[in-house]
Amino acid sequence: MKKDKRNELAEASSKSQESRMSLQLDLPALDLILETKTQIEALSAQAGLTIIQSLMSQEIQERCGPWGSQNAFSHGSQQGFIVYGGRKVPITKPRLRSKAGQELPLESYQAFQQDGQMQRAVARKLIRQVSTRDYAGAIDQCLEGYGVGRSSVSRQWKAATAAELEKLCQRPVPADIKVLLIDAKYFCQECLVVALGVDSTGAKHVLGLWHGSTENSTVVKALLNDLRERGLNTEAAMLVILDGSKALHKGVKEIFGGLALIQRCRVHKMRNVLEHLPKEKRAQAAWRLRGAWSKPTEQEALKELRKVILWLEGISPSAARSLEEGLEETLTLQSLGLKKDLLLSFNSTNLIESCFSRTESWTRRVKRWRDAKMVMRWGAAALLVAEKGFRRVRGCDQMPLLIQALALHQSKLEKSLKAA
């Protein structure tokens, strides 16, 4: 028994020593791995430069030709730079001269000087809110670069955002857009009218933007005409969600006519009503409005809203008039027979407002908006980045109900036009 006990203690002691040795080896190994990772990154960068140098040397040899019948001549080297990893990196550039003694450009060197990657790198970093003044500190330090100054970054950012604006304004509109949201965003004194679409699967898309000095029907029509040229079907019934702006309403009606089923944003409507009320009555009014709008059918909701109007008459006639204005358009979703989840998704302009809130977070560093082009470039870049994070709308599995309701509305409208 005693021997067995001694054997167990010896085995336990041996395992303990092995465990301590393993621990002592693991920690230095971790440091070694981290150090090796850094060295590998630096080695990869240097290997890339070696390959670039090799390609330039190969071009020199091919263009010079065999000895004795050269078409050009190698003529030493000079210091130059390439764009590598999103920054300018110094490099020794070989020189080439013609038989007449003229300097010949190296195609490989010019190709590696192209700014496409640098523009994309600048855009990625700035869109993550890195100040142009701090850009040099945000770049990978594997290589010793130079020339990444504020003015250089600003030029790259301008080129990158111009490309994003062109992309947004020229790409086709998805053919199956069923819901359209239009709203305006002001940058200083410049106005951008933005359109957001929801397709038949519930996926959201930034459709386009249009600049104007103010939010007016002319700008809205110009935007919608542009979207129509790029594929938006304005001859099919569409659910259009607006904030109550008369200019937006007029522009939509002039393009879509009776095919536009307009849902007024309930958040804006409630805000407008509450502004006419004393503070002590606002909570009760908001509670009554939410209760009325939560009714499952249009008839029930309209009946409750009429009661709210009568109640408001005794408190503030102006609040009652504000609620009456466009009242039926706050119930468009109920008239289409939509269920709760889609009702929550489409009863306000929150889908497009969330895009604007992200745009504000990206543009808050801008101290001076120089012109309309700058506003459009920044707006397009921010909206496209916001689009990458889009998810399908809540209740997207109920989209077939909306599609069916829109088709029924269009059928009734066509029959009434034929009868007339």
mmCIF file of N, CA and C in Angstrom, residues 72-151:
data_model
loop_
_atom_site.group_PDB
_atom_site.id
_atom_site.type_symbol
_atom_site.label_atom_id
_atom_site.label_comp_id
_atom_site.label_asym_id
_atom_site.label_seq_id
_atom_site.Cartn_x
_atom_site.Cartn_y
_atom_site.Cartn_z
ATOM 1 N N ALA A 72 17.547 49.952 -77.582
ATOM 2 C CA ALA A 72 17.657 51.020 -76.584
ATOM 3 C C ALA A 72 18.798 50.652 -75.651
ATOM 4 N N PHE A 73 19.112 51.573 -74.750
ATOM 5 C CA PHE A 73 20.263 51.357 -73.879
ATOM 6 C C PHE A 73 19.903 51.651 -72.421
ATOM 7 N N SER A 74 20.383 50.783 -71.533
ATOM 8 C CA SER A 74 20.251 51.040 -70.101
ATOM 9 C C SER A 74 21.150 52.216 -69.737
ATOM 10 N N HIS A 75 20.627 53.095 -68.904
ATOM 11 C CA HIS A 75 21.381 54.330 -68.627
ATOM 12 C C HIS A 75 21.332 54.659 -67.136
ATOM 13 N N GLY A 76 21.856 53.769 -66.331
ATOM 14 C CA GLY A 76 21.937 54.023 -64.900
ATOM 15 C C GLY A 76 20.582 53.941 -64.208
ATOM 16 N N SER A 77 20.449 54.685 -63.143
ATOM 17 C CA SER A 77 19.212 54.660 -62.348
ATOM 18 C C SER A 77 19.037 55.994 -61.640
ATOM 19 N N GLN A 78 17.856 56.168 -61.076
ATOM 20 C CA GLN A 78 17.562 57.364 -60.297
ATOM 21 C C GLN A 78 16.512 57.019 -59.247
ATOM 22 N N GLN A 79 16.395 57.870 -58.247
ATOM 23 C CA GLN A 79 15.411 57.638 -57.196
ATOM 24 C C GLN A 79 14.011 58.009 -57.697
ATOM 25 N N GLY A 80 13.068 57.150 -57.410
ATOM 26 C CA GLY A 80 11.675 57.406 -57.765
ATOM 27 C C GLY A 80 10.764 56.862 -56.683
ATOM 28 N N PHE A 81 9.509 56.653 -57.017
ATOM 29 C CA PHE A 81 8.570 56.098 -56.036
ATOM 30 C C PHE A 81 7.509 55.289 -56.764
ATOM 31 N N ILE A 82 6.906 54.374 -56.032
ATOM 32 C CA ILE A 82 5.732 53.647 -56.503
ATOM 33 C C ILE A 82 4.667 53.741 -55.421
ATOM 34 N N VAL A 83 3.429 53.390 -55.774
ATOM 35 C CA VAL A 83 2.355 53.316 -54.784
ATOM 36 C C VAL A 83 2.219 51.859 -54.375
ATOM 37 N N TYR A 84 2.484 51.584 -53.096
ATOM 38 C CA TYR A 84 2.522 50.205 -52.616
ATOM 39 C C TYR A 84 1.839 50.147 -51.257
ATOM 40 N N GLY A 85 0.811 49.301 -51.136
ATOM 41 C CA GLY A 85 0.114 49.170 -49.857
ATOM 42 C C GLY A 85 -0.603 50.437 -49.442
ATOM 43 N N GLY A 86 -0.999 51.264 -50.410
ATOM 44 C CA GLY A 86 -1.744 52.468 -50.080
ATOM 45 C C GLY A 86 -0.875 53.658 -49.728
ATOM 46 N N ARG A 87 0.426 53.621 -50.055
ATOM 47 C CA ARG A 87 1.279 54.763 -49.749
ATOM 48 C C ARG A 87 2.412 54.854 -50.763
ATOM 49 N N LYS A 88 3.041 56.019 -50.819
ATOM 50 C CA LYS A 88 4.199 56.191 -51.688
ATOM 51 C C LYS A 88 5.427 55.569 -51.021
ATOM 52 N N VAL A 89 6.159 54.756 -51.786
ATOM 53 C CA VAL A 89 7.350 54.088 -51.263
ATOM 54 C C VAL A 89 8.525 54.402 -52.190
ATOM 55 N N PRO A 90 9.662 54.878 -51.651
ATOM 56 C CA PRO A 90 10.820 55.180 -52.500
ATOM 57 C C PRO A 90 11.402 53.914 -53.106
ATOM 58 N N ILE A 91 11.881 54.039 -54.327
ATOM 59 C CA ILE A 91 12.427 52.885 -55.027
ATOM 60 C C ILE A 91 13.490 53.378 -56.012
ATOM 61 N N THR A 92 14.460 52.533 -56.316
ATOM 62 C CA THR A 92 15.472 52.869 -57.314
ATOM 63 C C THR A 92 14.951 52.478 -58.691
ATOM 64 N N LYS A 93 14.765 53.466 -59.540
ATOM 65 C CA LYS A 93 14.180 53.230 -60.860
ATOM 66 C C LYS A 93 15.283 53.160 -61.915
ATOM 67 N N PRO A 94 15.393 52.055 -62.655
ATOM 68 C CA PRO A 94 16.369 51.998 -63.749
ATOM 69 C C PRO A 94 15.954 52.923 -64.893
ATOM 70 N N ARG A 95 16.933 53.453 -65.603
ATOM 71 C CA ARG A 95 16.651 54.392 -66.687
ATOM 72 C C ARG A 95 16.922 53.728 -68.039
ATOM 73 N N LEU A 96 16.175 54.182 -69.031
ATOM 74 C CA LEU A 96 16.284 53.621 -70.377
ATOM 75 C C LEU A 96 16.315 54.767 -71.383
ATOM 76 N N ARG A 97 17.246 54.678 -72.340
ATOM 77 C CA ARG A 97 17.353 55.718 -73.365
ATOM 78 C C ARG A 97 17.310 55.098 -74.764
ATOM 79 N N SER A 98 16.765 55.889 -75.688
ATOM 80 C CA SER A 98 16.713 55.446 -77.084
ATOM 81 C C SER A 98 18.070 55.648 -77.742
ATOM 82 N N LYS A 99 18.193 55.186 -78.991
ATOM 83 C CA LYS A 99 19.440 55.374 -79.733
ATOM 84 C C LYS A 99 19.737 56.856 -79.942
ATOM 85 N N ALA A 100 18.653 57.664 -79.981
ATOM 86 C CA ALA A 100 18.832 59.110 -80.176
ATOM 87 C C ALA A 100 19.171 59.817 -78.875
ATOM 88 N N GLY A 101 19.234 59.073 -77.784
ATOM 89 C CA GLY A 101 19.604 59.662 -76.504
ATOM 90 C C GLY A 101 18.439 60.224 -75.704
ATOM 91 N N GLN A 102 17.213 59.928 -76.131
ATOM 92 C CA GLN A 102 16.034 60.426 -75.417
ATOM 93 C C GLN A 102 15.617 59.452 -74.316
ATOM 94 N N GLU A 103 15.114 60.031 -73.222
ATOM 95 C CA GLU A 103 14.637 59.214 -72.094
ATOM 96 C C GLU A 103 13.372 58.463 -72.505
ATOM 97 N N LEU A 104 13.347 57.159 -72.252
ATOM 98 C CA LEU A 104 12.174 56.340 -72.561
ATOM 99 C C LEU A 104 11.472 55.947 -71.262
ATOM 100 N N PRO A 105 10.145 56.120 -71.187
ATOM 101 C CA PRO A 105 9.425 55.740 -69.959
ATOM 102 C C PRO A 105 9.331 54.224 -69.816
ATOM 103 N N LEU A 106 9.375 53.760 -68.590
ATOM 104 C CA LEU A 106 9.191 52.338 -68.306
ATOM 105 C C LEU A 106 7.717 52.078 -68.022
ATOM 106 N N GLU A 107 7.117 51.180 -68.796
ATOM 107 C CA GLU A 107 5.693 50.893 -68.617
ATOM 108 C C GLU A 107 5.421 50.262 -67.254
ATOM 109 N N SER A 108 6.324 49.394 -66.812
ATOM 110 C CA SER A 108 6.126 48.744 -65.511
ATOM 111 C C SER A 108 6.188 49.770 -64.380
ATOM 112 N N TYR A 109 7.108 50.710 -64.479
ATOM 113 C CA TYR A 109 7.233 51.749 -63.446
ATOM 114 C C TYR A 109 5.987 52.628 -63.413
ATOM 115 N N GLN A 110 5.484 53.003 -64.587
ATOM 116 C CA GLN A 110 4.279 53.834 -64.649
ATOM 117 C C GLN A 110 3.071 53.089 -64.100
ATOM 118 N N ALA A 111 3.023 51.782 -64.380
ATOM 119 C CA ALA A 111 1.896 50.989 -63.877
ATOM 120 C C ALA A 111 1.886 50.950 -62.354
ATOM 121 N N PHE A 112 3.080 50.808 -61.750
ATOM 122 C CA PHE A 112 3.150 50.751 -60.292
ATOM 123 C C PHE A 112 2.988 52.122 -59.647
ATOM 124 N N GLN A 113 2.986 53.183 -60.460
ATOM 125 C CA GLN A 113 2.736 54.521 -59.929
ATOM 126 C C GLN A 113 1.263 54.896 -59.971
ATOM 127 N N GLN A 114 0.415 54.040 -60.565
ATOM 128 C CA GLN A 114 -1.004 54.364 -60.667
ATOM 129 C C GLN A 114 -1.612 54.479 -59.277
ATOM 130 N N ASP A 115 -2.565 55.407 -59.143
ATOM 131 C CA ASP A 115 -3.095 55.745 -57.822
ATOM 132 C C ASP A 115 -4.352 54.976 -57.435
ATOM 133 N N GLY A 116 -4.789 54.021 -58.271
ATOM 134 C CA GLY A 116 -6.046 53.349 -57.969
ATOM 135 C C GLY A 116 -6.088 52.734 -56.587
ATOM 136 N N GLN A 117 -5.031 51.985 -56.242
ATOM 137 C CA GLN A 117 -4.999 51.342 -54.930
ATOM 138 C C GLN A 117 -4.871 52.369 -53.827
ATOM 139 N N MET A 118 -4.083 53.417 -54.086
ATOM 140 C CA MET A 118 -3.901 54.449 -53.069
ATOM 141 C C MET A 118 -5.220 55.161 -52.800
ATOM 142 N N GLN A 119 -5.975 55.445 -53.859
ATOM 143 C CA GLN A 119 -7.274 56.084 -53.681
ATOM 144 C C GLN A 119 -8.191 55.211 -52.838
ATOM 145 N N ARG A 120 -8.188 53.913 -53.134
ATOM 146 C CA ARG A 120 -9.050 53.016 -52.361
ATOM 147 C C ARG A 120 -8.614 52.947 -50.905
ATOM 148 N N ALA A 121 -7.303 52.944 -50.681
ATOM 149 C CA ALA A 121 -6.791 52.903 -49.308
ATOM 150 C C ALA A 121 -7.169 54.162 -48.549
ATOM 151 N N VAL A 122 -7.014 55.321 -49.191
ATOM 152 C CA VAL A 122 -7.388 56.586 -48.553
ATOM 153 C C VAL A 122 -8.872 56.594 -48.234
ATOM 154 N N ALA A 123 -9.692 56.155 -49.188
ATOM 155 C CA ALA A 123 -11.140 56.145 -48.975
ATOM 156 C C ALA A 123 -11.516 55.243 -47.810
ATOM 157 N N ARG A 124 -10.890 54.056 -47.746
ATOM 158 C CA ARG A 124 -11.217 53.127 -46.654
ATOM 159 C C ARG A 124 -10.876 53.726 -45.300
ATOM 160 N N LYS A 125 -9.734 54.384 -45.215
ATOM 161 C CA LYS A 125 -9.302 54.927 -43.932
ATOM 162 C C LYS A 125 -10.102 56.158 -43.543
ATOM 163 N N LEU A 126 -10.385 57.030 -44.508
ATOM 164 C CA LEU A 126 -11.159 58.228 -44.180
ATOM 165 C C LEU A 126 -12.596 57.881 -43.838
ATOM 166 N N ILE A 127 -13.126 56.869 -44.508
ATOM 167 C CA ILE A 127 -14.510 56.503 -44.243
ATOM 168 C C ILE A 127 -14.636 55.916 -42.840
ATOM 169 N N ARG A 128 -13.497 55.457 -42.285
ATOM 170 C CA ARG A 128 -13.484 55.009 -40.884
ATOM 171 C C ARG A 128 -13.110 56.155 -39.952
ATOM 172 N N GLN A 129 -13.217 57.393 -40.468
ATOM 173 C CA GLN A 129 -13.087 58.614 -39.670
ATOM 174 C C GLN A 129 -11.653 58.916 -39.264
ATOM 175 N N VAL A 130 -10.665 58.512 -40.084
ATOM 176 C CA VAL A 130 -9.289 58.915 -39.828
ATOM 177 C C VAL A 130 -9.086 60.281 -40.458
ATOM 178 N N SER A 131 -8.687 61.263 -39.675
ATOM 179 C CA SER A 131 -8.469 62.613 -40.193
ATOM 180 C C SER A 131 -7.376 62.613 -41.239
ATOM 181 N N THR A 132 -7.498 63.490 -42.251
ATOM 182 C CA THR A 132 -6.460 63.575 -43.280
ATOM 183 C C THR A 132 -5.126 63.966 -42.670
ATOM 184 N N ARG A 133 -5.157 64.712 -41.592
ATOM 185 C CA ARG A 133 -3.909 65.117 -40.936
ATOM 186 C C ARG A 133 -3.220 63.927 -40.261
ATOM 187 N N ASP A 134 -4.013 62.927 -39.881
ATOM 188 C CA ASP A 134 -3.455 61.789 -39.156
ATOM 189 C C ASP A 134 -3.299 60.555 -40.034
ATOM 190 N N TYR A 135 -3.515 60.697 -41.331
ATOM 191 C CA TYR A 135 -3.520 59.523 -42.205
ATOM 192 C C TYR A 135 -2.189 58.782 -42.180
ATOM 193 N N ALA A 136 -1.082 59.543 -42.203
ATOM 194 C CA ALA A 136 0.228 58.886 -42.248
ATOM 195 C C ALA A 136 0.424 57.957 -41.063
ATOM 196 N N GLY A 137 -0.155 58.310 -39.912
ATOM 197 C CA GLY A 137 -0.008 57.467 -38.742
ATOM 198 C C GLY A 137 -0.895 56.250 -38.767
ATOM 199 N N ALA A 138 -1.866 56.207 -39.696
ATOM 200 C CA ALA A 138 -2.800 55.089 -39.744
ATOM 201 C C ALA A 138 -2.370 54.012 -40.725
ATOM 202 N N ILE A 139 -1.337 54.281 -41.513
ATOM 203 C CA ILE A 139 -0.909 53.323 -42.532
ATOM 204 C C ILE A 139 0.045 52.299 -41.929
ATOM 205 N N ASP A 140 0.003 51.114 -42.492
ATOM 206 C CA ASP A 140 0.901 50.047 -42.062
ATOM 207 C C ASP A 140 2.354 50.503 -42.185
ATOM 208 N N GLN A 141 3.125 50.317 -41.107
ATOM 209 C CA GLN A 141 4.497 50.834 -41.059
ATOM 210 C C GLN A 141 5.533 49.780 -41.455
ATOM 211 N N CYS A 142 5.136 48.786 -42.203
ATOM 212 C CA CYS A 142 6.113 47.778 -42.611
ATOM 213 C C CYS A 142 7.212 48.373 -43.471
ATOM 214 N N LEU A 143 6.868 49.410 -44.258
ATOM 215 C CA LEU A 143 7.852 50.030 -45.139
ATOM 216 C C LEU A 143 8.005 51.489 -44.775
ATOM 217 N N GLU A 144 9.162 52.036 -45.027
ATOM 218 C CA GLU A 144 9.413 53.448 -44.777
ATOM 219 C C GLU A 144 8.943 54.231 -45.994
ATOM 220 N N GLY A 145 7.784 54.894 -45.898
ATOM 221 C CA GLY A 145 7.237 55.658 -47.017
ATOM 222 C C GLY A 145 7.405 57.134 -46.810
ATOM 223 N N TYR A 146 7.038 57.890 -47.850
ATOM 224 C CA TYR A 146 7.100 59.340 -47.736
ATOM 225 C C TYR A 146 6.029 59.923 -48.642
ATOM 226 N N GLY A 147 5.809 61.236 -48.534
ATOM 227 C CA GLY A 147 4.917 61.940 -49.446
ATOM 228 C C GLY A 147 3.450 61.752 -49.150
ATOM 229 N N VAL A 148 3.085 61.264 -47.979
ATOM 230 C CA VAL A 148 1.679 61.099 -47.650
ATOM 231 C C VAL A 148 1.251 62.286 -46.809
ATOM 232 N N GLY A 149 1.099 63.401 -47.427
ATOM 233 C CA GLY A 149 0.729 64.623 -46.729
ATOM 234 C C GLY A 149 -0.747 64.903 -46.834
ATOM 235 N N ARG A 150 -1.181 65.954 -46.149
ATOM 236 C CA ARG A 150 -2.596 66.293 -46.115
ATOM 237 C C ARG A 150 -3.138 66.596 -47.509
ATOM 238 N N SER A 151 -2.395 67.369 -48.298
ATOM 239 C CA SER A 151 -2.875 67.732 -49.629
ATOM 240 C C SER A 151 -2.956 66.516 -50.537
#
